[in-house]
Amino acid sequence: MSKNIKMKSLIEDIRKFAKQRDWEKFHTPKNLAMALSVEVAEIVEIFQWLTQEEGIRLSGDKLQDLTNEIGDVMIYLTALSDKFGIDPIEAAKKKMIINDKKYPVELVKGKSKKYSEY
Amino acid sequence: MSKNIKMKSLIEDIRKFAKQRDWEKFHTPKNLAMALSVEVAEIVEIFQWLTQEEGIRLSGDKLQDLTNEIGDVMIYLTALSDKFGIDPIEAAKKKMIINDKKYPVELVKGKSKKYSEY
Amino acid sequence: MSKNIKMKSLIEDIRKFAKQRDWEKFHTPKNLAMALSVEVAEIVEIFQWLTQEEGIRLSGDKLQDLTNEIGDVMIYLTALSDKFGIDPIEAAKKKMIINDKKYPVELVKGKSKKYSEY
Amino acid sequence: MSKNIKMKSLIEDIRKFAKQRDWEKFHTPKNLAMALSVEVAEIVEIFQWLTQEEGIRLSGDKLQDLTNEIGDVMIYLTALSDKFGIDPIEAAKKKMIINDKKYPVELVKGKSKKYSEY
């Protein structure tokens, strides 16, 4: 899969980071999946006690925290993807096509049920 | 933040998908953080009972499942980021610089302790 | 740690279930931690698109789903705890004493900040 | 549902803790589900870089950390359950009966496939 320049650069940063620290042995797919879930929880932690309104208006230190945590999630998602030659952006674009069919506009408009409930 | 073409196209797909279904009202940052964690759990589910070896050798349907789930995680990560004008790849590249300082090679080489333990 | 009768009976059910299926080899602490996180995500999934109000008024099939998922989380929490001879209820009661000191009433009343922010 | 004495005492501790701090307004089911997932991630964090062997041999500070995190997970699971009058131990025992049928010994023995794959 052809990856864009920024993604290629991120993948190289991640590989170099792990290699320099001799951390490749820890970065198995199973362990990276765990680390990914830990980082996502740090995003959830930012929003857990906030109202919907407060979550929308995030700013200052909280917004910086969120940016950093999004960075961490993207790092582990890319690291895991890289183990299998998957491009996360490509995978997302292809999944959007599947989702488009799974949730037909005329059936789901304005409703939030799970697809299995339709 | 200047975003690359593929990312821009993904963001547009995501916005259009939500708008067509009148789902923007559900896609608050708080709800998207929850959805992100649910999708990450579907990646964890693939690996939970596998040995490290089996996780590395993933192929066929399992690999396709993983690709789809990585797609879903990327979709929600991008959707959440978009609410705050954050570019996940940019955020990851900046976070790599922070991580580089947080885990100095000479201190952490070959060890997996948490940075707070150093 | 002395465990109450119901907890003892649950632990016995869980041990027997794994033994009968020859699943003890899969039930390592690391794997059980992953399974626990997957089951918790199924609780999060129930609430992800609901308003706070809708979440409070859960009933019928949704409430039954929640009950089942709470059951699954309790099963894996107990299975993981059992590997180390930990009683989850005891651990919770002891943690309440720690939390009581960590969040002094006079400092936190009505506020939701993280303890590290005080 | 009749709850055992220890569980009753834990529920009372949790209610009193939230009431004293005027935190009941934050403790909606939706928010508690998020908090539960954040606490579970702290368990996953303990195991993420450990081998299966290291995870089994956990001791000292790490074991104490795990005990505390199991306590936190049990607290939020109980708090969420209490909002709907659910007893987590009862729910687990009933779910074991369902799981027993869902995974027939003769079909699953020694295998770790998901039930939907049988």
CSV table of C-alpha atoms in Angstrom, one decimal:
chain,number,residue,atom,x,y,z
A,1,MET,CA,0.0,0.0,0.0
A,2,SER,CA,1.3,3.4,-0.9
A,3,LYS,CA,1.6,5.6,2.1
A,4,ASN,CA,1.7,9.3,2.2
A,5,ILE,CA,4.9,11.1,3.2
A,6,LYS,CA,3.8,12.1,6.7
A,7,MET,CA,2.7,8.6,7.5
A,8,LYS,CA,6.0,7.2,6.2
A,9,SER,CA,7.9,9.6,8.3
A,10,LEU,CA,5.9,8.7,11.4
A,11,ILE,CA,6.4,4.9,10.8
A,12,GLU,CA,10.2,5.6,10.5
A,13,ASP,CA,10.2,7.6,13.7
A,14,ILE,CA,8.4,4.8,15.5
A,15,ARG,CA,10.7,2.0,14.2
A,16,LYS,CA,13.8,4.1,15.1
A,17,PHE,CA,12.5,4.9,18.6
A,18,ALA,CA,11.9,1.2,19.4
A,19,LYS,CA,15.2,0.0,17.8
A,20,GLN,CA,17.3,2.6,19.7
A,21,ARG,CA,15.8,1.5,23.0
A,22,ASP,CA,15.9,-2.3,22.2
A,23,TRP,CA,12.2,-2.3,22.7
A,24,GLU,CA,11.3,-4.3,19.6
A,25,LYS,CA,11.1,-7.4,21.7
A,26,PHE,CA,8.2,-5.8,23.7
A,27,HIS,CA,6.4,-4.5,20.7
A,28,THR,CA,4.6,-7.7,19.7
A,29,PRO,CA,1.1,-7.2,18.1
A,30,LYS,CA,-0.5,-8.6,21.3
A,31,ASN,CA,1.3,-6.2,23.5
A,32,LEU,CA,0.8,-3.2,21.1
A,33,ALA,CA,-3.0,-4.0,21.2
A,34,MET,CA,-2.9,-3.8,25.0
A,35,ALA,CA,-0.9,-0.5,24.9
A,36,LEU,CA,-3.3,0.9,22.4
A,37,SER,CA,-6.2,0.2,24.8
A,38,VAL,CA,-4.3,1.8,27.7
A,39,GLU,CA,-3.7,5.0,25.7
A,40,VAL,CA,-7.3,5.2,24.6
A,41,ALA,CA,-8.4,5.0,28.2
A,42,GLU,CA,-6.4,8.2,28.8
A,43,ILE,CA,-8.6,9.9,26.3
A,44,VAL,CA,-11.7,8.5,28.0
A,45,GLU,CA,-10.4,9.7,31.3
A,46,ILE,CA,-10.4,13.3,30.1
A,47,PHE,CA,-14.1,13.2,29.3
A,48,GLN,CA,-15.4,10.8,32.0
A,49,TRP,CA,-16.8,13.4,34.4
A,50,LEU,CA,-17.5,16.2,31.9
A,51,THR,CA,-21.0,17.0,30.6
A,52,GLN,CA,-21.4,16.8,26.8
A,53,GLU,CA,-21.2,20.6,26.7
A,54,GLU,CA,-17.9,20.7,28.7
A,55,GLY,CA,-16.5,18.1,26.4
A,56,ILE,CA,-17.2,20.2,23.4
A,57,ARG,CA,-15.7,23.3,24.8
A,58,LEU,CA,-12.4,21.7,25.9
A,59,SER,CA,-9.5,24.2,25.8
A,60,GLY,CA,-6.1,25.2,27.3
A,61,ASP,CA,-4.3,22.4,29.2
A,62,LYS,CA,-7.1,19.9,28.7
A,63,LEU,CA,-7.0,20.4,25.0
A,64,GLN,CA,-3.3,20.0,25.0
A,65,ASP,CA,-3.7,16.8,27.1
A,66,LEU,CA,-6.1,15.5,24.5
A,67,THR,CA,-3.8,16.3,21.6
A,68,ASN,CA,-1.0,14.4,23.4
A,69,GLU,CA,-3.2,11.4,24.1
A,70,ILE,CA,-4.5,11.4,20.5
A,71,GLY,CA,-0.8,11.4,19.5
A,72,ASP,CA,-0.1,8.4,21.7
A,73,VAL,CA,-3.1,6.5,20.3
A,74,MET,CA,-2.0,7.2,16.8
A,75,ILE,CA,1.5,6.1,17.6
A,76,TYR,CA,0.4,2.7,18.9
A,77,LEU,CA,-2.2,2.3,16.1
A,78,THR,CA,0.5,2.9,13.5
A,79,ALA,CA,3.0,0.6,15.3
A,80,LEU,CA,0.5,-2.2,15.4
A,81,SER,CA,-0.5,-1.6,11.7
A,82,ASP,CA,3.1,-1.5,10.7
A,83,LYS,CA,3.6,-5.1,12.0
A,84,PHE,CA,1.2,-6.2,9.3
A,85,GLY,CA,1.9,-3.7,6.5
A,86,ILE,CA,-1.5,-2.1,7.1
A,87,ASP,CA,-2.0,1.7,6.4
A,88,PRO,CA,-4.5,3.0,9.0
A,89,ILE,CA,-5.8,5.7,6.7
A,90,GLU,CA,-6.3,3.3,3.8
A,91,ALA,CA,-8.0,0.8,6.2
A,92,ALA,CA,-10.3,3.6,7.4
A,93,LYS,CA,-11.2,4.7,3.9
A,94,LYS,CA,-12.1,1.1,2.9
A,95,LYS,CA,-14.0,0.6,6.2
A,96,MET,CA,-16.1,3.8,5.4
A,97,ILE,CA,-17.3,2.0,2.2
A,98,ILE,CA,-18.4,-1.0,4.3
A,99,ASN,CA,-20.0,1.2,6.9
A,100,ASP,CA,-21.9,3.1,4.2
A,101,LYS,CA,-23.5,-0.2,3.1
A,102,LYS,CA,-24.0,-1.5,6.6
A,103,TYR,CA,-26.0,1.6,7.7
A,104,PRO,CA,-28.3,2.6,4.8
A,105,VAL,CA,-29.3,6.2,5.1
A,106,GLU,CA,-33.0,5.5,4.7
A,107,LEU,CA,-33.0,3.0,7.5
A,108,VAL,CA,-30.8,4.7,10.2
A,109,LYS,CA,-31.4,8.4,9.6
A,110,GLY,CA,-31.5,10.2,13.0
A,111,LYS,CA,-31.4,6.9,14.9
A,112,SER,CA,-28.5,5.4,16.9
A,113,LYS,CA,-29.3,1.7,17.1
A,114,LYS,CA,-26.7,-0.8,16.5
A,115,TYR,CA,-26.7,-2.3,12.9
A,116,SER,CA,-27.6,-5.7,14.2
A,117,GLU,CA,-30.9,-4.2,15.5
A,118,TYR,CA,-32.1,-3.1,12.1
B,1,MET,CA,-2.6,22.4,10.5
B,2,SER,CA,-2.0,21.4,6.9
B,3,LYS,CA,-3.3,17.9,6.4
B,4,ASN,CA,-2.3,15.6,3.7
B,5,ILE,CA,-4.6,14.7,0.9
B,6,LYS,CA,-5.6,11.2,2.1
B,7,MET,CA,-6.4,12.5,5.6
B,8,LYS,CA,-8.4,15.4,4.2
B,9,SER,CA,-10.4,12.9,2.0
B,10,LEU,CA,-11.0,10.6,5.1
B,11,ILE,CA,-12.2,13.6,7.2
B,12,GLU,CA,-14.6,14.6,4.4
B,13,ASP,CA,-15.9,11.0,4.1
B,14,ILE,CA,-16.5,10.9,7.9
B,15,ARG,CA,-18.3,14.3,8.0
B,16,LYS,CA,-20.5,13.4,5.0
B,17,PHE,CA,-21.4,10.0,6.5
B,18,ALA,CA,-22.6,11.5,9.8
B,19,LYS,CA,-24.4,14.4,8.1
B,20,GLN,CA,-26.3,12.1,5.7
B,21,ARG,CA,-27.5,10.0,8.6
B,22,ASP,CA,-28.3,13.0,10.9
B,23,TRP,CA,-25.8,11.4,13.3
B,24,GLU,CA,-23.9,14.6,14.1
B,25,LYS,CA,-26.0,15.0,17.3
B,26,PHE,CA,-24.6,11.7,18.6
B,27,HIS,CA,-21.0,12.5,17.6
B,28,THR,CA,-20.0,14.6,20.6
B,29,PRO,CA,-16.4,14.3,21.7
B,30,LYS,CA,-17.5,12.4,24.9
B,31,ASN,CA,-19.5,9.9,22.8
B,32,LEU,CA,-16.7,9.6,20.2
B,33,ALA,CA,-14.2,8.8,23.0
B,34,MET,CA,-16.5,6.0,24.2
B,35,ALA,CA,-16.9,4.7,20.6
B,36,LEU,CA,-13.2,4.8,20.1
B,37,SER,CA,-12.6,2.6,23.2
B,38,VAL,CA,-15.3,0.1,22.1
B,39,GLU,CA,-13.6,-0.2,18.7
B,40,VAL,CA,-10.1,-0.7,20.3
B,41,ALA,CA,-11.6,-3.5,22.4
B,42,GLU,CA,-12.5,-5.3,19.1
B,43,ILE,CA,-8.8,-5.3,18.3
B,44,VAL,CA,-7.9,-6.6,21.8
B,45,GLU,CA,-10.5,-9.3,21.3
B,46,ILE,CA,-8.6,-10.7,18.3
B,47,PHE,CA,-5.5,-11.1,20.4
B,48,GLN,CA,-6.8,-12.0,23.8
B,49,TRP,CA,-6.4,-15.8,23.7
B,50,LEU,CA,-3.5,-15.9,21.2
B,51,THR,CA,0.0,-16.6,22.2
B,52,GLN,CA,2.6,-13.9,21.2
B,53,GLU,CA,3.6,-16.2,18.3
B,54,GLU,CA,0.1,-16.7,17.0
B,55,GLY,CA,-0.5,-12.9,17.2
B,56,ILE,CA,2.6,-12.3,15.0
B,57,ARG,CA,1.5,-14.8,12.4
B,58,LEU,CA,-2.1,-13.5,12.0
B,59,SER,CA,-3.4,-14.2,8.5
B,60,GLY,CA,-6.4,-14.8,6.3
B,61,ASP,CA,-9.8,-13.9,7.9
B,62,LYS,CA,-8.2,-12.8,11.1
B,63,LEU,CA,-5.9,-10.4,9.4
B,64,GLN,CA,-8.8,-9.0,7.4
B,65,ASP,CA,-10.8,-8.6,10.7
B,66,LEU,CA,-7.8,-6.8,12.2
B,67,THR,CA,-7.6,-4.5,9.1
B,68,ASN,CA,-11.3,-3.7,9.4
B,69,GLU,CA,-11.0,-3.0,13.2
B,70,ILE,CA,-7.9,-0.8,12.6
B,71,GLY,CA,-10.1,1.1,10.1
B,72,ASP,CA,-12.8,1.6,12.7
B,73,VAL,CA,-10.4,2.9,15.3
B,74,MET,CA,-8.8,5.3,12.8
B,75,ILE,CA,-12.3,6.5,11.8
B,76,TYR,CA,-13.3,7.4,15.4
B,77,LEU,CA,-9.8,8.8,16.2
B,78,THR,CA,-10.1,11.0,13.1
B,79,ALA,CA,-13.7,12.0,13.9
B,80,LEU,CA,-12.7,13.0,17.5
B,81,SER,CA,-9.6,14.8,16.3
B,82,ASP,CA,-11.7,16.7,13.7
B,83,LYS,CA,-13.9,18.1,16.4
B,84,PHE,CA,-10.9,20.1,17.7
B,85,GLY,CA,-9.0,20.6,14.5
B,86,ILE,CA,-6.3,18.2,15.5
B,87,ASP,CA,-4.4,16.2,12.9
B,88,PRO,CA,-3.7,12.7,14.4
B,89,ILE,CA,-0.5,12.2,12.4
B,90,GLU,CA,0.8,15.7,13.4
B,91,ALA,CA,-0.1,15.0,17.0
B,92,ALA,CA,1.8,11.6,16.8
B,93,LYS,CA,4.9,13.2,15.3
B,94,LYS,CA,5.0,15.8,18.1
B,95,LYS,CA,4.3,13.2,20.7
B,96,MET,CA,7.3,11.2,19.4
B,97,ILE,CA,9.6,14.1,20.2
B,98,ILE,CA,8.2,14.3,23.8
B,99,ASN,CA,8.5,10.5,24.2
B,100,ASP,CA,12.1,10.7,23.0
B,101,LYS,CA,13.0,13.0,25.9
B,102,LYS,CA,10.8,11.1,28.4
B,103,TYR,CA,12.6,7.8,27.8
B,104,PRO,CA,16.3,8.6,27.4
B,105,VAL,CA,18.0,5.8,25.5
B,106,GLU,CA,20.8,5.4,28.0
B,107,LEU,CA,18.3,4.9,30.9
B,108,VAL,CA,15.7,2.6,29.3
B,109,LYS,CA,17.6,0.5,26.8
B,110,GLY,CA,16.2,-3.1,26.9
B,111,LYS,CA,13.9,-2.3,29.9
B,112,SER,CA,10.1,-1.9,29.9
B,113,LYS,CA,9.5,0.0,33.1
B,114,LYS,CA,7.1,2.9,33.1
B,115,TYR,CA,8.8,6.3,32.8
B,116,SER,CA,7.6,7.2,36.4
B,117,GLU,CA,9.7,4.4,37.7
B,118,TYR,CA,13.0,5.8,36.4
C,1,MET,CA,-8.7,-13.8,53.0
C,2,SER,CA,-12.1,-15.2,54.1
C,3,LYS,CA,-14.5,-15.0,51.3
C,4,ASN,CA,-18.3,-15.0,51.6
C,5,ILE,CA,-20.3,-18.0,50.5
C,6,LYS,CA,-21.5,-16.6,47.2
C,7,MET,CA,-18.1,-15.4,46.2
C,8,LYS,CA,-16.7,-18.9,47.0
C,9,SER,CA,-19.4,-20.5,45.0
C,10,LEU,CA,-18.7,-18.2,42.0
C,11,ILE,CA,-14.9,-18.9,42.2
C,12,GLU,CA,-15.7,-22.7,42.2
C,13,ASP,CA,-18.0,-22.3,39.1
C,14,ILE,CA,-15.3,-20.3,37.3
C,15,ARG,CA,-12.6,-22.9,38.1
C,16,LYS,CA,-14.8,-25.8,37.1
C,17,PHE,CA,-15.9,-24.1,33.8
C,18,ALA,CA,-12.3,-23.5,32.7
C,19,LYS,CA,-11.1,-27.0,33.8
C,20,GLN,CA,-13.9,-28.8,32.0
C,21,ARG,CA,-13.1,-27.0,28.8
C,22,ASP,CA,-9.3,-27.4,29.2
C,23,TRP,CA,-9.2,-23.6,29.0
C,24,GLU,CA,-6.9,-23.1,32.0
C,25,LYS,CA,-4.0,-22.7,29.6
C,26,PHE,CA,-5.6,-19.6,28.1
C,27,HIS,CA,-6.5,-18.1,31.4
C,28,THR,CA,-3.2,-16.5,32.3
C,29,PRO,CA,-3.4,-13.2,34.2
C,30,LYS,CA,-2.3,-11.3,31.1
C,31,ASN,CA,-5.0,-12.8,28.9
C,32,LEU,CA,-7.6,-12.4,31.6
C,33,ALA,CA,-6.7,-8.7,31.9
C,34,MET,CA,-7.4,-8.4,28.1
C,35,ALA,CA,-10.7,-10.3,28.3
C,36,LEU,CA,-11.7,-8.1,31.2
C,37,SER,CA,-11.2,-5.0,29.1
C,38,VAL,CA,-13.1,-6.5,26.2
C,39,GLU,CA,-16.1,-7.3,28.4
C,40,VAL,CA,-16.1,-3.8,30.0
C,41,ALA,CA,-16.2,-2.4,26.4
C,42,GLU,CA,-19.5,-4.2,25.9
C,43,ILE,CA,-20.9,-2.2,28.9
C,44,VAL,CA,-19.5,1.0,27.4
C,45,GLU,CA,-21.1,0.1,24.0
C,46,ILE,CA,-24.6,0.0,25.7
C,47,PHE,CA,-24.2,3.7,26.8
C,48,GLN,CA,-22.1,5.2,24.0
C,49,TRP,CA,-24.8,6.9,22.1
C,50,LEU,CA,-27.3,7.4,24.9
C,51,THR,CA,-27.9,10.7,26.6
C,52,GLN,CA,-27.3,10.8,30.4
C,53,GLU,CA,-31.1,10.7,30.8
C,54,GLU,CA,-31.5,7.7,28.5
C,55,GLY,CA,-28.7,5.9,30.4
C,56,ILE,CA,-30.4,6.4,33.7
C,57,ARG,CA,-33.8,5.1,32.4
C,58,LEU,CA,-32.4,1.9,30.9
C,59,SER,CA,-35.0,-0.9,30.9
C,60,GLY,CA,-36.2,-4.1,29.2
C,61,ASP,CA,-33.8,-5.8,26.9
C,62,LYS,CA,-31.1,-3.1,27.4
C,63,LEU,CA,-31.2,-3.6,31.1
C,64,GLN,CA,-31.0,-7.4,30.7
C,65,ASP,CA,-28.0,-6.8,28.3
C,66,LEU,CA,-26.3,-4.7,31.0
C,67,THR,CA,-27.0,-7.3,33.6
C,68,ASN,CA,-25.4,-10.0,31.5
C,69,GLU,CA,-22.4,-7.8,30.7
C,70,ILE,CA,-21.9,-6.9,34.4
C,71,GLY,CA,-22.0,-10.6,35.0
C,72,ASP,CA,-19.2,-11.2,32.4
C,73,VAL,CA,-17.0,-8.4,33.9
C,74,MET,CA,-17.5,-9.8,37.3
C,75,ILE,CA,-16.6,-13.3,36.0
C,76,TYR,CA,-13.3,-12.1,34.6
C,77,LEU,CA,-12.5,-9.8,37.5
C,78,THR,CA,-13.0,-12.8,39.8
C,79,ALA,CA,-11.0,-15.1,37.6
C,80,LEU,CA,-8.1,-12.7,37.5
C,81,SER,CA,-8.3,-12.0,41.3
C,82,ASP,CA,-8.4,-15.8,42.0
C,83,LYS,CA,-5.0,-16.2,40.2
C,84,PHE,CA,-3.5,-14.1,43.0
C,85,GLY,CA,-5.8,-15.1,45.9
C,86,ILE,CA,-7.3,-11.6,45.9
C,87,ASP,CA,-10.9,-11.1,47.0
C,88,PRO,CA,-12.4,-8.3,44.8
C,89,ILE,CA,-14.8,-7.2,47.5
C,90,GLU,CA,-12.1,-7.0,50.2
C,91,ALA,CA,-9.8,-5.1,47.7
C,92,ALA,CA,-12.7,-2.7,47.1
C,93,LYS,CA,-13.3,-2.1,50.7
C,94,LYS,CA,-9.6,-1.4,51.4
C,95,LYS,CA,-9.4,0.9,48.3
C,96,MET,CA,-12.3,2.9,49.6
C,97,ILE,CA,-10.3,3.7,52.7
C,98,ILE,CA,-7.4,4.9,50.5
C,99,ASN,CA,-9.8,6.9,48.3
C,100,ASP,CA,-11.3,8.5,51.4
C,101,LYS,CA,-7.9,10.0,52.3
C,102,LYS,CA,-7.0,10.8,48.7
C,103,TYR,CA,-10.0,12.9,48.2
C,104,PRO,CA,-10.6,14.9,51.4
C,105,VAL,CA,-14.3,16.1,51.5
C,106,GLU,CA,-13.4,19.7,52.3
C,107,LEU,CA,-11.2,19.9,49.2
C,108,VAL,CA,-13.2,18.1,46.5
C,109,LYS,CA,-16.8,18.7,47.5
C,110,GLY,CA,-18.9,19.2,44.3
C,111,LYS,CA,-15.8,19.2,42.1
C,112,SER,CA,-14.7,16.5,39.7
C,113,LYS,CA,-11.0,17.2,39.2
C,114,LYS,CA,-8.5,14.5,39.3
C,115,TYR,CA,-6.7,14.0,42.7
C,116,SER,CA,-3.4,15.0,41.1
C,117,GLU,CA,-4.9,18.4,40.3
C,118,TYR,CA,-5.5,19.3,44.0
D,1,MET,CA,-31.9,-9.5,45.2
D,2,SER,CA,-30.6,-10.5,48.6
D,3,LYS,CA,-27.0,-9.3,48.8
D,4,ASN,CA,-24.4,-10.7,51.2
D,5,ILE,CA,-23.2,-8.6,54.1
D,6,LYS,CA,-19.8,-7.6,52.7
D,7,MET,CA,-21.4,-6.5,49.4
D,8,LYS,CA,-24.0,-4.5,51.3
D,9,SER,CA,-21.3,-2.8,53.4
D,10,LEU,CA,-19.4,-2.0,50.2
D,11,ILE,CA,-22.5,-0.5,48.6
D,12,GLU,CA,-23.0,1.6,51.7
D,13,ASP,CA,-19.4,2.8,51.6
D,14,ILE,CA,-19.7,3.8,48.0
D,15,ARG,CA,-23.0,5.7,48.4
D,16,LYS,CA,-21.7,7.5,51.5
D,17,PHE,CA,-18.4,8.4,49.7
D,18,ALA,CA,-20.3,10.0,46.8
D,19,LYS,CA,-22.9,11.7,49.0
D,20,GLN,CA,-20.3,13.3,51.3
D,21,ARG,CA,-18.4,14.8,48.3
D,22,ASP,CA,-21.6,15.8,46.4
D,23,TRP,CA,-20.4,13.6,43.6
D,24,GLU,CA,-23.7,11.9,43.0
D,25,LYS,CA,-24.3,14.3,40.1
D,26,PHE,CA,-21.2,13.0,38.3
D,27,HIS,CA,-22.0,9.3,39.0
D,28,THR,CA,-24.5,8.7,36.1
D,29,PRO,CA,-24.5,5.2,34.6
D,30,LYS,CA,-22.9,6.6,31.4
D,31,ASN,CA,-20.1,8.3,33.4
D,32,LEU,CA,-19.6,5.2,35.6
D,33,ALA,CA,-19.2,3.0,32.6
D,34,MET,CA,-16.5,5.3,31.3
D,35,ALA,CA,-14.7,5.3,34.7
D,36,LEU,CA,-15.0,1.5,34.9
D,37,SER,CA,-13.1,1.3,31.5
D,38,VAL,CA,-10.5,3.7,32.7
D,39,GLU,CA,-9.8,1.6,35.8
D,40,VAL,CA,-9.6,-1.6,33.9
D,41,ALA,CA,-7.0,0.0,31.6
D,42,GLU,CA,-4.9,0.5,34.7
D,43,ILE,CA,-5.0,-3.3,35.2
D,44,VAL,CA,-4.1,-3.8,31.5
D,45,GLU,CA,-1.2,-1.4,32.0
D,46,ILE,CA,0.4,-3.6,34.6
D,47,PHE,CA,0.5,-6.5,32.2
D,48,GLN,CA,1.1,-4.9,28.9
D,49,TRP,CA,4.9,-5.4,28.5
D,50,LEU,CA,5.2,-8.5,30.7
D,51,THR,CA,5.6,-12.0,29.3
D,52,GLN,CA,2.9,-14.5,30.3
D,53,GLU,CA,5.4,-15.9,32.8
D,54,GLU,CA,6.2,-12.5,34.4
D,55,GLY,CA,2.4,-11.9,34.6
D,56,ILE,CA,1.9,-15.1,36.6
D,57,ARG,CA,4.8,-14.4,39.0
D,58,LEU,CA,3.7,-10.8,39.9
D,59,SER,CA,4.7,-9.9,43.5
D,60,GLY,CA,5.6,-7.1,45.8
D,61,ASP,CA,4.7,-3.6,44.7
D,62,LYS,CA,3.3,-4.8,41.4
D,63,LEU,CA,0.9,-7.2,43.2
D,64,GLN,CA,-0.1,-4.5,45.6
D,65,ASP,CA,-0.8,-2.2,42.6
D,66,LEU,CA,-2.9,-4.9,41.0
D,67,THR,CA,-4.9,-5.4,44.2
D,68,ASN,CA,-5.6,-1.7,44.4
D,69,GLU,CA,-6.7,-1.6,40.7
D,70,ILE,CA,-8.9,-4.6,41.2
D,71,GLY,CA,-10.4,-2.7,44.1
D,72,ASP,CA,-11.1,0.3,41.9
D,73,VAL,CA,-12.7,-1.8,39.2
D,74,MET,CA,-14.9,-3.5,41.8
D,75,ILE,CA,-15.9,-0.1,43.2
D,76,TYR,CA,-17.1,1.2,39.9
D,77,LEU,CA,-18.7,-2.1,38.9
D,78,THR,CA,-20.6,-2.1,42.1
D,79,ALA,CA,-21.5,1.6,41.8
D,80,LEU,CA,-22.8,1.1,38.3
D,81,SER,CA,-24.7,-2.1,39.3
D,82,ASP,CA,-26.2,-0.3,42.3
D,83,LYS,CA,-27.9,2.3,40.0
D,84,PHE,CA,-30.0,-0.5,38.6
D,85,GLY,CA,-30.3,-2.7,41.7
D,86,ILE,CA,-28.1,-5.4,40.1
D,87,ASP,CA,-25.9,-7.6,42.3
D,88,PRO,CA,-22.7,-8.3,40.4
D,89,ILE,CA,-22.1,-11.6,42.1
D,90,GLU,CA,-25.7,-12.8,41.3
D,91,ALA,CA,-25.3,-11.5,37.7
D,92,ALA,CA,-22.0,-13.4,37.4
D,93,LYS,CA,-23.5,-16.6,38.7
D,94,LYS,CA,-26.5,-16.4,36.3
D,95,LYS,CA,-24.1,-15.5,33.4
D,96,MET,CA,-22.1,-18.7,34.2
D,97,ILE,CA,-25.2,-20.8,33.5
D,98,ILE,CA,-25.6,-19.0,30.1
D,99,ASN,CA,-21.9,-19.4,29.3
D,100,ASP,CA,-22.1,-23.1,30.2
D,101,LYS,CA,-24.7,-23.6,27.4
D,102,LYS,CA,-23.0,-21.2,25.0
D,103,TYR,CA,-19.8,-23.2,25.1
D,104,PRO,CA,-20.6,-26.9,25.2
D,105,VAL,CA,-17.7,-28.9,26.6
D,106,GLU,CA,-17.7,-31.4,23.7
D,107,LEU,CA,-17.4,-28.6,21.1
D,108,VAL,CA,-14.9,-26.2,22.7
D,109,LYS,CA,-12.6,-28.4,24.7
D,110,GLY,CA,-9.0,-27.1,24.4
D,111,LYS,CA,-9.9,-24.6,21.8
D,112,SER,CA,-10.2,-20.8,22.2
D,113,LYS,CA,-12.4,-19.8,19.3
D,114,LYS,CA,-15.2,-17.3,19.8
D,115,TYR,CA,-18.7,-18.9,20.3
D,116,SER,CA,-19.9,-17.4,17.0
D,117,GLU,CA,-17.3,-19.4,15.2
D,118,TYR,CA,-18.7,-22.8,16.3
